């Protein structure tokens, strides 16, 4: 809801808000993701230009950390035309992003009508803001969706003796100002369209908006090249009832005070994979701790520990490492999933030209790190 929705009104990410995300916990998280993109850029022959497109950038921290990596690798990227494209619906969060990434020097409603805001990073990289992925110009692009898909609305379905029914939200007739869940008395259009015939679970959550966006990303990657990295909590088509709310870092009844709490549902990666419709190859989901380990988080932690002089900083580094990597914290709960053009993963024995000596490099994070 534009006037009453959570992200347009509140959107409290960080310690003082409702939930905290990995980029807000440690700079290392964004740095390793930045390296992932550079690694893919090298693996695909260093194209002359690329766009980094982030969906739902929150406070802008992740892009800021990635831009620092691009700046540190400036000599490598010097001949590459890099631009940043942020897809964000929240007016409040886009202002925070603009402040973080450009120091607030932005132009609203620029002449180029596809973007609603434009600016330039401190390192001279152009940044544009859009409300919809469809507005982002075509071209070789790296996409990033961190804790984005879990924020999109879902449909819920329950299997009953009479067949599948949709879970709907109704007004409780007995209690004033109280919402309640009800089952549709008969099948609904959503039930007909979104339940797969082979479905084995008895309760299912489907996010059609996520499906549409993944389809668009897959079409764009198939046509123009690039890659997408999706990181979120989720499962591979096994979980059932995951819809929940968070307010002030505590679980919150999803039906209470709508618009004041972060509502979230685990991402179903099997559904995302299906919605690529085979246009791209997919990798994962793999657990966050495996991905970050493969990306060299241990080495990066050692360097930061050696460079920090005071005990408080060292403790903070170790604490944030534990938050990201501990299987009981974010290590096992979060997953990484990638879309890549088919030719990027083609079996070297079958499709790789015989005259080329080196096999295709592995995709970092999901295998060996190329930049080692
Ligand atoms: N990626 C950030 C923020 C995650 S919160 C981080 O990890 O810290 C979800 C983000 O998605 C917010 O920026 C929110 O405003 C944005 N968002 C929610 N629904 C959206 C939609 N339909 N289109 C674009 N952005 C959306």
PDB file of N, CA, C and O in Angstrom, residues 40 44 140 218 221-228 279-282 339-346:
ATOM      1  N   UNK A  40      32.961 -12.868 -11.850  1.00  0.00           N
ATOM      2  CA  UNK A  40      32.124 -13.251 -13.002  1.00  0.00           C
ATOM      3  C   UNK A  40      32.456 -12.409 -14.231  1.00  0.00           C
ATOM      4  O   UNK A  40      32.450 -12.874 -15.365  1.00  0.00           O
ATOM      5  N   UNK A  44      33.815 -13.921 -17.811  1.00  0.00           N
ATOM      6  CA  UNK A  44      33.098 -13.790 -19.084  1.00  0.00           C
ATOM      7  C   UNK A  44      33.844 -12.865 -20.047  1.00  0.00           C
ATOM      8  O   UNK A  44      33.250 -12.288 -20.961  1.00  0.00           O
ATOM      9  N   UNK A 140      24.324  -5.754 -20.552  1.00  0.00           N
ATOM     10  CA  UNK A 140      25.014  -6.751 -19.713  1.00  0.00           C
ATOM     11  C   UNK A 140      24.921  -6.295 -18.256  1.00  0.00           C
ATOM     12  O   UNK A 140      25.398  -5.212 -17.921  1.00  0.00           O
ATOM     13  N   UNK A 218      15.690 -13.637 -15.838  1.00  0.00           N
ATOM     14  CA  UNK A 218      16.176 -14.737 -16.689  1.00  0.00           C
ATOM     15  C   UNK A 218      16.152 -14.316 -18.164  1.00  0.00           C
ATOM     16  O   UNK A 218      17.103 -14.586 -18.910  1.00  0.00           O
ATOM     17  N   UNK A 221      19.058 -11.849 -18.734  1.00  0.00           N
ATOM     18  CA  UNK A 221      20.385 -12.494 -18.719  1.00  0.00           C
ATOM     19  C   UNK A 221      20.564 -13.335 -19.985  1.00  0.00           C
ATOM     20  O   UNK A 221      21.638 -13.353 -20.591  1.00  0.00           O
ATOM     21  N   UNK A 222      19.500 -14.000 -20.405  1.00  0.00           N
ATOM     22  CA  UNK A 222      19.582 -14.811 -21.627  1.00  0.00           C
ATOM     23  C   UNK A 222      19.916 -13.925 -22.837  1.00  0.00           C
ATOM     24  O   UNK A 222      20.728 -14.273 -23.681  1.00  0.00           O
ATOM     25  N   UNK A 223      19.294 -12.732 -22.869  1.00  0.00           N
ATOM     26  CA  UNK A 223      19.446 -11.853 -24.034  1.00  0.00           C
ATOM     27  C   UNK A 223      20.751 -11.036 -23.992  1.00  0.00           C
ATOM     28  O   UNK A 223      21.481 -10.968 -24.976  1.00  0.00           O
ATOM     29  N   UNK A 224      21.034 -10.424 -22.837  1.00  0.00           N
ATOM     30  CA  UNK A 224      22.140  -9.458 -22.767  1.00  0.00           C
ATOM     31  C   UNK A 224      23.344  -9.935 -21.971  1.00  0.00           C
ATOM     32  O   UNK A 224      24.349  -9.223 -21.893  1.00  0.00           O
ATOM     33  N   UNK A 225      23.248 -11.092 -21.308  1.00  0.00           N
ATOM     34  CA  UNK A 225      24.361 -11.595 -20.511  1.00  0.00           C
ATOM     35  C   UNK A 225      24.401 -10.990 -19.122  1.00  0.00           C
ATOM     36  O   UNK A 225      23.657 -10.067 -18.819  1.00  0.00           O
ATOM     37  N   UNK A 226      25.294 -11.543 -18.292  1.00  0.00           N
ATOM     38  CA  UNK A 226      25.413 -11.082 -16.913  1.00  0.00           C
ATOM     39  C   UNK A 226      25.136 -12.217 -15.959  1.00  0.00           C
ATOM     40  O   UNK A 226      25.356 -13.389 -16.289  1.00  0.00           O
ATOM     41  N   UNK A 227      24.640 -11.904 -14.785  1.00  0.00           N
ATOM     42  CA  UNK A 227      24.350 -12.925 -13.777  1.00  0.00           C
ATOM     43  C   UNK A 227      23.473 -12.311 -12.711  1.00  0.00           C
ATOM     44  O   UNK A 227      23.429 -11.089 -12.570  1.00  0.00           O
ATOM     45  N   UNK A 228      22.768 -13.163 -11.967  1.00  0.00           N
ATOM     46  CA  UNK A 228      21.981 -12.671 -10.828  1.00  0.00           C
ATOM     47  C   UNK A 228      22.362 -13.460  -9.594  1.00  0.00           C
ATOM     48  O   UNK A 228      22.547 -14.673  -9.663  1.00  0.00           O
ATOM     49  N   UNK A 279      15.561 -20.613 -19.176  1.00  0.00           N
ATOM     50  CA  UNK A 279      16.256 -19.580 -19.969  1.00  0.00           C
ATOM     51  C   UNK A 279      17.698 -19.384 -19.510  1.00  0.00           C
ATOM     52  O   UNK A 279      18.553 -18.941 -20.260  1.00  0.00           O
ATOM     53  N   UNK A 280      17.930 -19.643 -18.211  1.00  0.00           N
ATOM     54  CA  UNK A 280      19.295 -19.536 -17.688  1.00  0.00           C
ATOM     55  C   UNK A 280      19.598 -20.818 -16.925  1.00  0.00           C
ATOM     56  O   UNK A 280      18.695 -21.575 -16.594  1.00  0.00           O
ATOM     57  N   UNK A 281      20.878 -20.989 -16.633  1.00  0.00           N
ATOM     58  CA  UNK A 281      21.258 -22.054 -15.703  1.00  0.00           C
ATOM     59  C   UNK A 281      21.080 -21.494 -14.301  1.00  0.00           C
ATOM     60  O   UNK A 281      21.067 -20.276 -14.113  1.00  0.00           O
ATOM     61  N   UNK A 282      20.918 -22.373 -13.300  1.00  0.00           N
ATOM     62  CA  UNK A 282      20.844 -21.896 -11.919  1.00  0.00           C
ATOM     63  C   UNK A 282      21.858 -22.666 -11.071  1.00  0.00           C
ATOM     64  O   UNK A 282      22.181 -23.814 -11.375  1.00  0.00           O
ATOM     65  N   UNK A 339      21.637 -17.098 -11.042  1.00  0.00           N
ATOM     66  CA  UNK A 339      21.218 -17.344 -12.434  1.00  0.00           C
ATOM     67  C   UNK A 339      22.392 -16.957 -13.320  1.00  0.00           C
ATOM     68  O   UNK A 339      22.967 -15.879 -13.145  1.00  0.00           O
ATOM     69  N   UNK A 340      22.730 -17.812 -14.261  1.00  0.00           N
ATOM     70  CA  UNK A 340      23.856 -17.550 -15.160  1.00  0.00           C
ATOM     71  C   UNK A 340      23.476 -17.994 -16.563  1.00  0.00           C
ATOM     72  O   UNK A 340      22.684 -18.933 -16.714  1.00  0.00           O
ATOM     73  N   UNK A 341      24.045 -17.346 -17.589  1.00  0.00           N
ATOM     74  CA  UNK A 341      23.757 -17.809 -18.948  1.00  0.00           C
ATOM     75  C   UNK A 341      24.227 -19.265 -19.097  1.00  0.00           C
ATOM     76  O   UNK A 341      25.240 -19.645 -18.502  1.00  0.00           O
ATOM     77  N   UNK A 342      23.507 -20.048 -19.870  1.00  0.00           N
ATOM     78  CA  UNK A 342      23.861 -21.469 -20.014  1.00  0.00           C
ATOM     79  C   UNK A 342      25.318 -21.663 -20.437  1.00  0.00           C
ATOM     80  O   UNK A 342      26.006 -22.532 -19.926  1.00  0.00           O
ATOM     81  N   UNK A 343      25.780 -20.786 -21.340  1.00  0.00           N
ATOM     82  CA  UNK A 343      27.142 -21.003 -21.873  1.00  0.00           C
ATOM     83  C   UNK A 343      28.218 -20.834 -20.801  1.00  0.00           C
ATOM     84  O   UNK A 343      29.320 -21.341 -20.914  1.00  0.00           O
ATOM     85  N   UNK A 344      27.862 -20.129 -19.704  1.00  0.00           N
ATOM     86  CA  UNK A 344      28.833 -19.923 -18.621  1.00  0.00           C
ATOM     87  C   UNK A 344      29.160 -21.241 -17.906  1.00  0.00           C
ATOM     88  O   UNK A 344      30.233 -21.412 -17.328  1.00  0.00           O
ATOM     89  N   UNK A 345      28.179 -22.171 -17.936  1.00  0.00           N
ATOM     90  CA  UNK A 345      28.369 -23.419 -17.200  1.00  0.00           C
ATOM     91  C   UNK A 345      28.506 -24.629 -18.120  1.00  0.00           C
ATOM     92  O   UNK A 345      28.557 -25.756 -17.652  1.00  0.00           O
ATOM     93  N   UNK A 346      28.529 -24.360 -19.437  1.00  0.00           N
ATOM     94  CA  UNK A 346      28.508 -25.481 -20.381  1.00  0.00           C
ATOM     95  C   UNK A 346      29.652 -26.442 -20.097  1.00  0.00           C
ATOM     96  O   UNK A 346      30.752 -26.030 -19.736  1.00  0.00           O
TER      97      UNK A 346
END
